[in-house]
Amino acid sequence: MPRLWRPDTFGEREARAGWTWVVPALFALNLVVTACFLGRFGVEDVTEALAFTGNFAGLMMLVAAAVALVGAVAVPALYLRSGSSYIKLFALVGTATAFVANLMLMVSTVRDGESVPYTVLWCVLAPVSAWSVVAVYRTPVDIPAPKSVGVAAAVAALVAAANFGYNQLYQPYKEMPSPEVTVVLGDPVLSPEKKAFVLPVHFTFENRSDVGMYMLGSQFWVAGRDEKTVSSARSGPVWRTDFERGWASNRWALTPSTRIITFGVWMPDFGSWLAPHETFTTTRMVQLPIGIPYDEIRVFADMACARTDRMWVESNWTRESSWGPGVKHPGWVKKGFDFLHYRTRIRENNSIAEHTREPRYLDYWWLFGDNPGYAFPDITKKSEAGRNLTDEEGHRLYSRYGLARINSGYVSRSLWDLKRQAGSRPAPSAPPP
């Protein structure tokens, strides 16, 4: 009867005391537990993964689970039946597959996971799997065609390692898509009473990538700028101060003030998505009085977006406002600004991350006031809502989920020119009844 260890390692006393069945039982239990977890993760990824790479990883885990189950049967059989070379082959392949899988899961959990039970589990399964491989290999039974088996095992290990590296290491850091938000000002139209004019503003979000993009939240604002000229040139120290503040400077005009005229959302459905290479376009009508006291109109729009192959966004958004009862104001909210806070749960793009990481929530903050406001997305744990997002954390979210805020930049137009065009293009009169 072949032993699963060398007598000089554990001693003949333990073998005679009846411990010979404990080790193969431990190895078989390790293989069964490994197969159960691989099967569970594999089924979830095959049916629910958000990308083909996740489906392929799930299929590989199902295959590994089946091989581990075969090994779980072969290890006790190897202990009971002396001289069975093919049983040793099945036991060796099963234990080696379990070791590779458990080692990768341990690395992934330690590197990116947050679950202590899963971390402890794979820190136990991986060493036991390594021990089982060595013990099975050292049994005094010859393996048929050892070279062919070695080549097959090496190829299988390389494929598994390549798939693991692509999904868990390379994929989170590969090149990200580059969506685009554009704003185009239409031709103004004068009202029939000639007291106001309407300015069409066209918004476009273009997904210029090969993956889908979530449109998580949008905002726009239209502001007026008033630049007053002066009769004498401003002194050097004054306009140098403008440069220090990052402003454009004019020695013959005061620094213009900016005031919000209108603001809102231009994509009303939070969490909708756009397929690869598709475009979303909408138009908002901005009505302005003909005597509005500004020299320039400035329009700004942005969109919070993320990749649909990196996370799944639930549709049950919650909302709270700064003027609501009992709402806490984060410390980073500037004085004089109100805010709306939208939140929903997200799911990870693969079963391993979904089970080993704490639940994540998508936050969308929209701040507004008399001055131009801003909006930004964030992905946090449940207890981290309202945190001050650092640049480093923002980069990690961009790398993992493709989460970003894309803006159009400032689109400006002379109000004098708009009034002139509106005067030459009055609105048509209503038809007689």
Short mmCIF file of C-alpha atoms in Angstrom, two decimals:
data_model
loop_
_atom_site.label_atom_id
_atom_site.label_comp_id
_atom_site.label_asym_id
_atom_site.label_seq_id
_atom_site.Cartn_x
_atom_site.Cartn_y
_atom_site.Cartn_z
CA MET A 1 0.00 0.00 0.00
CA PRO A 2 1.64 3.30 -1.06
CA ARG A 3 2.06 5.97 1.57
CA LEU A 4 1.50 9.66 0.79
CA TRP A 5 4.66 10.71 2.58
CA ARG A 6 8.10 9.37 3.28
CA PRO A 7 8.45 7.39 6.54
CA ASP A 8 11.56 9.37 7.50
CA THR A 9 9.50 12.55 7.41
CA PHE A 10 6.58 11.62 9.66
CA GLY A 11 8.02 8.50 11.26
CA GLU A 12 6.99 4.87 11.32
CA ARG A 13 5.31 5.29 14.71
CA GLU A 14 2.60 7.57 13.31
CA ALA A 15 2.02 5.24 10.37
CA ARG A 16 1.62 2.22 12.69
CA ALA A 17 -0.68 4.24 14.98
CA GLY A 18 -3.28 4.44 12.18
CA TRP A 19 -2.67 7.97 10.91
CA THR A 20 -2.13 6.77 7.34
CA TRP A 21 -5.75 7.50 6.31
CA VAL A 22 -5.84 11.05 7.77
CA VAL A 23 -3.60 12.67 5.18
CA PRO A 24 -5.37 11.33 2.05
CA ALA A 25 -8.71 12.25 3.69
CA LEU A 26 -7.38 15.78 4.26
CA PHE A 27 -6.22 16.00 0.65
CA ALA A 28 -9.59 14.76 -0.64
CA LEU A 29 -11.46 17.26 1.55
CA ASN A 30 -9.21 20.06 0.27
CA LEU A 31 -10.00 19.05 -3.33
CA VAL A 32 -13.76 18.89 -2.68
CA VAL A 33 -13.82 22.32 -1.02
CA THR A 34 -11.74 23.77 -3.86
CA ALA A 35 -14.06 22.23 -6.46
CA CYS A 36 -17.14 23.64 -4.71
CA PHE A 37 -15.84 27.20 -4.71
CA LEU A 38 -14.50 26.96 -8.26
CA GLY A 39 -17.83 25.56 -9.42
CA ARG A 40 -19.78 28.31 -7.69
CA PHE A 41 -17.62 31.11 -9.08
CA GLY A 42 -17.50 29.46 -12.49
CA VAL A 43 -21.29 29.17 -12.84
CA GLU A 44 -21.76 32.81 -11.79
CA ASP A 45 -19.14 34.07 -14.25
CA VAL A 46 -20.40 31.96 -17.16
CA THR A 47 -23.95 33.22 -16.67
CA GLU A 48 -23.48 36.73 -15.26
CA ALA A 49 -20.03 38.11 -16.13
CA LEU A 50 -20.14 41.46 -17.92
CA ALA A 51 -17.48 40.66 -20.54
CA PHE A 52 -16.38 37.70 -22.65
CA THR A 53 -13.13 37.44 -20.70
CA GLY A 54 -15.17 36.89 -17.53
CA ASN A 55 -17.25 34.21 -19.25
CA PHE A 56 -14.07 32.47 -20.39
CA ALA A 57 -12.61 32.65 -16.88
CA GLY A 58 -15.80 31.09 -15.54
CA LEU A 59 -15.56 28.26 -18.05
CA MET A 60 -11.95 27.62 -17.00
CA MET A 61 -13.01 27.50 -13.35
CA LEU A 62 -15.71 24.94 -14.17
CA VAL A 63 -13.15 22.77 -15.93
CA ALA A 64 -10.78 23.13 -12.98
CA ALA A 65 -13.60 22.20 -10.60
CA ALA A 66 -14.30 19.01 -12.57
CA VAL A 67 -10.60 18.08 -12.58
CA ALA A 68 -10.37 18.72 -8.82
CA LEU A 69 -13.36 16.43 -8.21
CA VAL A 70 -11.67 13.68 -10.22
CA GLY A 71 -8.58 14.21 -8.08
CA ALA A 72 -10.71 14.00 -4.92
CA VAL A 73 -11.77 10.50 -5.99
CA ALA A 74 -8.30 9.45 -7.19
CA VAL A 75 -6.39 10.39 -4.01
CA PRO A 76 -8.21 7.92 -1.70
CA ALA A 77 -8.13 5.34 -4.49
CA LEU A 78 -4.37 5.78 -4.74
CA TYR A 79 -4.11 5.12 -1.01
CA LEU A 80 -6.28 1.97 -1.21
CA ARG A 81 -4.98 0.45 -4.49
CA SER A 82 -1.24 -0.10 -4.74
CA GLY A 83 0.45 0.12 -8.13
CA SER A 84 -2.31 1.94 -10.03
CA SER A 85 -0.35 4.28 -12.32
CA TYR A 86 -3.37 5.90 -13.97
CA ILE A 87 -4.96 6.63 -10.61
CA LYS A 88 -1.76 8.40 -9.60
CA LEU A 89 -1.93 10.38 -12.84
CA PHE A 90 -5.49 11.52 -12.10
CA ALA A 91 -4.57 12.33 -8.51
CA LEU A 92 -1.53 14.33 -9.57
CA VAL A 93 -3.39 16.33 -12.21
CA GLY A 94 -6.25 17.02 -9.79
CA THR A 95 -4.01 18.17 -6.94
CA ALA A 96 -1.86 20.27 -9.29
CA THR A 97 -4.95 21.95 -10.75
CA ALA A 98 -6.28 22.68 -7.26
CA PHE A 99 -2.92 24.11 -6.22
CA VAL A 100 -2.73 26.48 -9.21
CA ALA A 101 -6.34 27.60 -8.70
CA ASN A 102 -5.99 28.12 -4.96
CA LEU A 103 -2.69 29.95 -5.39
CA MET A 104 -4.24 32.37 -7.90
CA LEU A 105 -7.31 32.90 -5.73
CA MET A 106 -5.08 33.53 -2.72
CA VAL A 107 -3.01 36.09 -4.62
CA SER A 108 -6.14 37.79 -5.95
CA THR A 109 -7.79 37.93 -2.53
CA VAL A 110 -4.70 39.20 -0.71
CA ARG A 111 -4.03 41.76 -3.42
CA ASP A 112 -7.53 43.12 -3.99
CA GLY A 113 -9.99 41.45 -1.63
CA GLU A 114 -11.39 42.73 1.64
CA SER A 115 -13.00 39.59 3.07
CA VAL A 116 -11.11 38.07 5.99
CA PRO A 117 -12.87 34.66 5.81
CA TYR A 118 -12.03 34.23 2.13
CA THR A 119 -8.44 35.34 2.71
CA VAL A 120 -8.02 32.82 5.55
CA LEU A 121 -9.70 30.10 3.49
CA TRP A 122 -7.32 30.35 0.55
CA CYS A 123 -4.31 30.86 2.76
CA VAL A 124 -5.17 27.41 4.14
CA LEU A 125 -6.23 25.70 0.90
CA ALA A 126 -3.17 26.79 -1.10
CA PRO A 127 -0.49 25.28 1.23
CA VAL A 128 -2.50 22.08 1.68
CA SER A 129 -2.81 21.84 -2.13
CA ALA A 130 0.95 22.27 -2.50
CA TRP A 131 1.54 19.57 0.12
CA SER A 132 -0.83 17.21 -1.71
CA VAL A 133 0.98 17.70 -5.02
CA VAL A 134 4.34 16.82 -3.44
CA ALA A 135 2.92 13.87 -1.51
CA VAL A 136 1.15 12.35 -4.51
CA TYR A 137 4.19 12.83 -6.72
CA ARG A 138 6.42 11.03 -4.20
CA THR A 139 4.31 7.88 -4.01
CA PRO A 140 6.25 4.90 -5.42
CA VAL A 141 4.05 4.44 -8.49
CA ASP A 142 5.26 5.15 -12.02
CA ILE A 143 3.21 7.54 -14.18
CA PRO A 144 2.65 6.45 -17.81
CA ALA A 145 4.13 8.74 -20.47
CA PRO A 146 5.60 11.25 -17.98
CA LYS A 147 6.88 13.58 -20.71
CA SER A 148 3.49 13.88 -22.38
CA VAL A 149 1.82 14.45 -19.03
CA GLY A 150 4.37 17.10 -18.15
CA VAL A 151 3.84 18.94 -21.42
CA ALA A 152 0.05 18.81 -21.05
CA ALA A 153 0.22 20.03 -17.46
CA ALA A 154 2.60 22.83 -18.42
CA VAL A 155 0.33 23.99 -21.26
CA ALA A 156 -2.73 23.92 -18.98
CA ALA A 157 -0.88 25.88 -16.31
CA LEU A 158 0.29 28.48 -18.85
CA VAL A 159 -3.23 28.95 -20.20
CA ALA A 160 -4.60 29.34 -16.69
CA ALA A 161 -1.85 31.77 -15.71
CA ALA A 162 -2.32 33.82 -18.88
CA ASN A 163 -6.07 34.02 -18.35
CA PHE A 164 -5.61 34.98 -14.70
CA GLY A 165 -3.04 37.63 -15.56
CA TYR A 166 -5.24 39.18 -18.22
CA ASN A 167 -8.39 39.30 -16.07
CA GLN A 168 -6.93 40.18 -12.68
CA LEU A 169 -3.78 42.13 -13.55
CA TYR A 170 -3.74 43.52 -17.07
CA GLN A 171 -7.42 44.26 -17.62
CA PRO A 172 -7.80 46.78 -14.75
CA TYR A 173 -4.93 48.88 -16.11
CA LYS A 174 -5.27 48.66 -19.88
CA GLU A 175 -6.10 51.63 -22.07
CA MET A 176 -9.44 53.21 -21.30
CA PRO A 177 -12.07 54.53 -23.77
CA SER A 178 -12.35 58.23 -24.57
CA PRO A 179 -15.97 59.42 -24.77
CA GLU A 180 -16.69 62.99 -25.77
CA VAL A 181 -19.21 65.67 -24.73
CA THR A 182 -19.85 68.54 -27.12
CA VAL A 183 -22.04 71.65 -26.95
CA VAL A 184 -23.23 73.57 -30.01
CA LEU A 185 -25.17 76.85 -29.81
CA GLY A 186 -27.98 77.15 -32.33
CA ASP A 187 -29.43 80.24 -33.97
CA PRO A 188 -31.40 82.51 -31.61
CA VAL A 189 -35.02 83.33 -32.39
CA LEU A 190 -36.80 86.52 -31.26
CA SER A 191 -40.19 86.16 -29.55
CA PRO A 192 -43.27 87.68 -31.25
CA GLU A 193 -43.43 90.36 -28.52
CA LYS A 194 -39.73 91.17 -29.13
CA LYS A 195 -39.08 91.12 -25.40
CA ALA A 196 -37.10 87.89 -25.27
CA PHE A 197 -35.27 85.45 -27.49
CA VAL A 198 -34.74 81.69 -27.41
CA LEU A 199 -31.29 80.15 -27.79
CA PRO A 200 -31.21 76.41 -28.73
CA VAL A 201 -28.34 74.53 -27.06
CA HIS A 202 -27.47 71.14 -28.56
CA PHE A 203 -25.75 68.56 -26.29
CA THR A 204 -24.03 65.44 -27.62
CA PHE A 205 -22.42 62.49 -25.85
CA GLU A 206 -20.44 60.24 -28.21
CA ASN A 207 -19.18 56.81 -27.17
CA ARG A 208 -16.08 56.41 -29.33
CA SER A 209 -14.99 53.08 -27.85
CA ASP A 210 -15.55 49.34 -28.35
CA VAL A 211 -17.34 48.91 -25.01
CA GLY A 212 -20.63 50.23 -23.68
CA MET A 213 -20.67 53.30 -21.44
CA TYR A 214 -22.99 54.16 -18.58
CA MET A 215 -24.34 57.72 -18.60
CA LEU A 216 -24.50 58.15 -14.84
CA GLY A 217 -25.39 61.80 -14.49
CA SER A 218 -25.22 65.09 -16.37
CA GLN A 219 -25.41 68.79 -15.73
CA PHE A 220 -25.16 72.02 -17.69
CA TRP A 221 -25.22 75.67 -16.94
CA VAL A 222 -25.53 78.88 -18.92
CA ALA A 223 -23.82 81.90 -17.41
CA GLY A 224 -23.54 85.56 -18.31
CA ARG A 225 -20.27 87.48 -18.22
CA ASP A 226 -20.03 91.24 -17.89
CA GLU A 227 -16.70 92.81 -18.88
CA LYS A 228 -16.47 96.55 -18.24
CA THR A 229 -13.87 98.65 -20.00
CA VAL A 230 -11.86 101.37 -18.26
CA SER A 231 -10.78 104.75 -19.58
CA SER A 232 -7.12 104.30 -18.67
CA ALA A 233 -4.84 101.27 -18.78
CA ARG A 234 -4.67 99.24 -15.62
CA SER A 235 -1.36 99.21 -13.79
CA GLY A 236 1.09 96.33 -14.03
CA PRO A 237 0.61 95.02 -10.46
CA VAL A 238 -3.15 94.75 -11.05
CA TRP A 239 -3.07 92.66 -14.20
CA ARG A 240 -0.19 90.60 -12.87
CA THR A 241 -2.53 89.60 -10.03
CA ASP A 242 -4.95 88.29 -12.65
CA PHE A 243 -2.24 86.01 -14.02
CA GLU A 244 -1.43 84.71 -10.53
CA ARG A 245 -5.09 83.71 -10.12
CA GLY A 246 -5.11 81.93 -13.47
CA TRP A 247 -7.35 84.50 -15.17
CA ALA A 248 -7.00 86.05 -18.60
CA SER A 249 -6.02 89.71 -18.17
CA ASN A 250 -7.00 92.80 -20.12
CA ARG A 251 -5.28 96.05 -19.25
CA TRP A 252 -8.27 97.99 -20.62
CA ALA A 253 -11.06 96.01 -18.94
CA LEU A 254 -11.92 94.79 -15.49
CA THR A 255 -11.92 91.08 -14.77
CA PRO A 256 -15.41 89.93 -15.83
CA SER A 257 -17.85 88.58 -13.28
CA THR A 258 -19.79 85.39 -14.05
CA ARG A 259 -23.36 84.75 -12.90
CA ILE A 260 -25.57 81.75 -13.50
CA ILE A 261 -28.55 82.33 -15.81
CA THR A 262 -29.92 78.80 -16.01
CA PHE A 263 -28.76 75.31 -15.08
CA GLY A 264 -30.09 71.76 -15.05
CA VAL A 265 -29.59 68.24 -16.38
CA TRP A 266 -29.49 67.51 -20.09
CA MET A 267 -29.74 63.71 -19.76
CA PRO A 268 -32.65 63.05 -17.38
CA ASP A 269 -32.28 59.27 -16.91
CA PHE A 270 -29.62 58.39 -14.35
CA GLY A 271 -27.79 55.15 -15.11
CA SER A 272 -28.82 54.71 -18.76
CA TRP A 273 -26.16 53.35 -21.09
CA LEU A 274 -24.89 53.75 -24.62
CA ALA A 275 -23.70 50.92 -26.87
CA PRO A 276 -20.24 51.10 -28.53
CA HIS A 277 -19.90 53.81 -31.19
CA GLU A 278 -23.37 55.22 -30.53
CA THR A 279 -24.26 58.87 -29.95
CA PHE A 280 -26.81 60.52 -27.68
CA THR A 281 -28.06 63.99 -28.66
CA THR A 282 -30.59 66.32 -27.08
CA THR A 283 -31.50 70.01 -27.19
CA ARG A 284 -32.45 72.46 -24.47
CA MET A 285 -34.12 75.81 -25.16
CA VAL A 286 -32.74 78.71 -23.13
CA GLN A 287 -35.01 81.76 -23.03
CA LEU A 288 -33.34 85.11 -22.30
CA PRO A 289 -34.80 88.63 -21.98
CA ILE A 290 -33.73 90.95 -24.75
CA GLY A 291 -32.35 93.43 -22.20
CA ILE A 292 -30.21 90.94 -20.28
CA PRO A 293 -27.24 92.95 -18.87
CA TYR A 294 -24.32 90.81 -20.02
CA ASP A 295 -21.75 90.99 -22.78
CA GLU A 296 -21.09 87.28 -23.26
CA ILE A 297 -22.94 83.98 -22.86
CA ARG A 298 -20.94 80.97 -21.64
CA VAL A 299 -22.25 77.39 -21.73
CA PHE A 300 -20.73 74.37 -19.98
CA ALA A 301 -21.83 70.72 -19.86
CA ASP A 302 -20.46 67.51 -18.44
CA MET A 303 -21.32 63.83 -18.10
CA ALA A 304 -20.32 61.26 -15.49
CA CYS A 305 -19.71 57.93 -17.20
CA ALA A 306 -18.28 54.46 -16.57
CA ARG A 307 -17.68 51.25 -18.50
CA THR A 308 -20.52 48.74 -18.67
CA ASP A 309 -18.05 45.82 -18.75
CA ARG A 310 -16.51 46.80 -15.40
CA MET A 311 -19.59 47.12 -13.21
CA TRP A 312 -23.37 46.73 -13.17
CA VAL A 313 -25.44 49.66 -11.88
CA GLU A 314 -28.69 48.96 -10.05
CA SER A 315 -31.68 51.09 -10.98
CA ASN A 316 -32.98 51.92 -7.49
CA TRP A 317 -31.39 55.35 -7.04
CA THR A 318 -31.95 57.27 -3.81
CA ARG A 319 -31.79 61.06 -3.56
CA GLU A 320 -31.18 63.55 -0.79
CA SER A 321 -30.87 67.35 -0.89
CA SER A 322 -28.93 69.84 1.18
CA TRP A 323 -32.18 71.46 2.33
CA GLY A 324 -33.71 68.17 3.46
CA PRO A 325 -34.25 67.48 7.17
CA GLY A 326 -31.32 65.84 8.93
CA VAL A 327 -29.01 65.85 5.88
CA LYS A 328 -25.33 66.23 6.76
CA HIS A 329 -23.27 68.66 4.71
CA PRO A 330 -19.84 67.26 3.73
CA GLY A 331 -16.99 69.51 4.74
CA TRP A 332 -15.80 69.99 1.17
CA VAL A 333 -19.08 71.62 0.03
CA LYS A 334 -18.32 75.28 -0.54
CA LYS A 335 -20.27 77.92 1.35
CA GLY A 336 -23.22 79.26 -0.60
CA PHE A 337 -23.79 76.03 -2.56
CA ASP A 338 -26.72 73.66 -2.37
CA PHE A 339 -26.37 70.06 -3.47
CA LEU A 340 -28.27 66.99 -4.61
CA HIS A 341 -26.82 63.58 -3.77
CA TYR A 342 -27.82 60.49 -5.76
CA ARG A 343 -26.76 56.98 -4.70
CA THR A 344 -27.22 53.38 -5.85
CA ARG A 345 -25.57 49.98 -5.42
CA ILE A 346 -23.17 48.60 -8.01
CA ARG A 347 -22.01 45.03 -8.68
CA GLU A 348 -18.51 43.96 -9.65
CA ASN A 349 -17.80 42.52 -13.09
CA ASN A 350 -16.72 39.09 -11.83
CA SER A 351 -17.78 36.71 -9.09
CA ILE A 352 -14.43 36.68 -7.25
CA ALA A 353 -14.44 40.44 -6.74
CA GLU A 354 -18.15 40.44 -5.91
CA HIS A 355 -17.66 37.92 -3.09
CA THR A 356 -14.29 39.06 -1.72
CA ARG A 357 -14.78 42.86 -1.78
CA GLU A 358 -17.08 44.90 0.42
CA PRO A 359 -20.26 46.23 -1.29
CA ARG A 360 -19.70 49.38 -3.32
CA TYR A 361 -22.08 52.27 -3.97
CA LEU A 362 -22.13 54.81 -6.77
CA ASP A 363 -22.49 58.43 -5.58
CA TYR A 364 -23.30 61.38 -7.80
CA TRP A 365 -22.97 64.85 -6.27
CA TRP A 366 -24.40 67.93 -7.96
CA LEU A 367 -23.54 71.32 -6.45
CA PHE A 368 -25.11 74.58 -7.60
CA GLY A 369 -25.58 78.18 -6.50
CA ASP A 370 -25.31 81.78 -7.73
CA ASN A 371 -21.88 80.99 -9.16
CA PRO A 372 -21.23 78.13 -11.63
CA GLY A 373 -21.50 74.79 -9.83
CA TYR A 374 -20.02 71.41 -10.53
CA ALA A 375 -20.85 67.71 -10.35
CA PHE A 376 -18.74 64.63 -9.81
CA PRO A 377 -19.19 60.86 -9.36
CA ASP A 378 -17.63 58.61 -6.75
CA ILE A 379 -17.67 54.90 -5.83
CA THR A 380 -17.45 54.23 -2.12
CA LYS A 381 -18.19 51.76 0.62
CA LYS A 382 -21.44 52.28 2.50
CA SER A 383 -19.69 54.14 5.33
CA GLU A 384 -17.66 56.43 3.05
CA ALA A 385 -20.44 58.55 1.53
CA GLY A 386 -19.48 62.22 1.42
CA ARG A 387 -15.74 61.65 1.55
CA ASN A 388 -13.32 64.10 -0.02
CA LEU A 389 -12.13 62.21 -3.13
CA THR A 390 -8.37 62.46 -3.62
CA ASP A 391 -6.63 62.49 -7.00
CA GLU A 392 -5.02 59.11 -6.26
CA GLU A 393 -8.35 57.47 -5.41
CA GLY A 394 -9.94 59.07 -8.47
CA HIS A 395 -7.25 57.54 -10.66
CA ARG A 396 -7.87 54.10 -9.12
CA LEU A 397 -11.60 54.39 -9.82
CA TYR A 398 -10.84 55.41 -13.40
CA SER A 399 -8.53 52.41 -13.83
CA ARG A 400 -10.89 49.87 -12.28
CA TYR A 401 -14.31 51.03 -13.46
CA GLY A 402 -13.59 53.59 -16.18
CA LEU A 403 -15.35 56.12 -13.91
CA ALA A 404 -14.75 59.64 -15.14
CA ARG A 405 -16.36 63.04 -15.61
CA ILE A 406 -16.18 64.24 -19.21
CA ASN A 407 -16.86 67.90 -19.96
CA SER A 408 -17.38 69.99 -23.05
CA GLY A 409 -15.20 72.89 -22.02
CA TYR A 410 -16.56 76.44 -22.17
CA VAL A 411 -18.53 77.39 -25.26
CA SER A 412 -18.87 81.18 -25.47
CA ARG A 413 -20.77 83.55 -27.70
CA SER A 414 -21.02 87.33 -27.79
CA LEU A 415 -24.41 88.42 -26.49
CA TRP A 416 -24.33 91.37 -28.88
CA ASP A 417 -24.09 88.97 -31.81
CA LEU A 418 -26.90 86.79 -30.43
CA LYS A 419 -29.20 89.81 -30.04
CA ARG A 420 -28.36 90.95 -33.56
CA GLN A 421 -29.16 87.52 -35.00
CA ALA A 422 -32.34 87.26 -32.96
CA GLY A 423 -33.51 90.63 -34.23
CA SER A 424 -33.05 89.50 -37.83
CA ARG A 425 -34.85 86.17 -37.20
CA PRO A 426 -38.17 86.87 -35.41
CA ALA A 427 -40.41 83.99 -34.42
CA PRO A 428 -43.33 83.29 -36.80
CA SER A 429 -46.68 84.70 -35.75
CA ALA A 430 -49.40 82.38 -34.58
CA PRO A 431 -51.89 81.45 -37.31
CA PRO A 432 -55.29 83.12 -37.08
CA PRO A 433 -58.02 81.05 -35.43
#
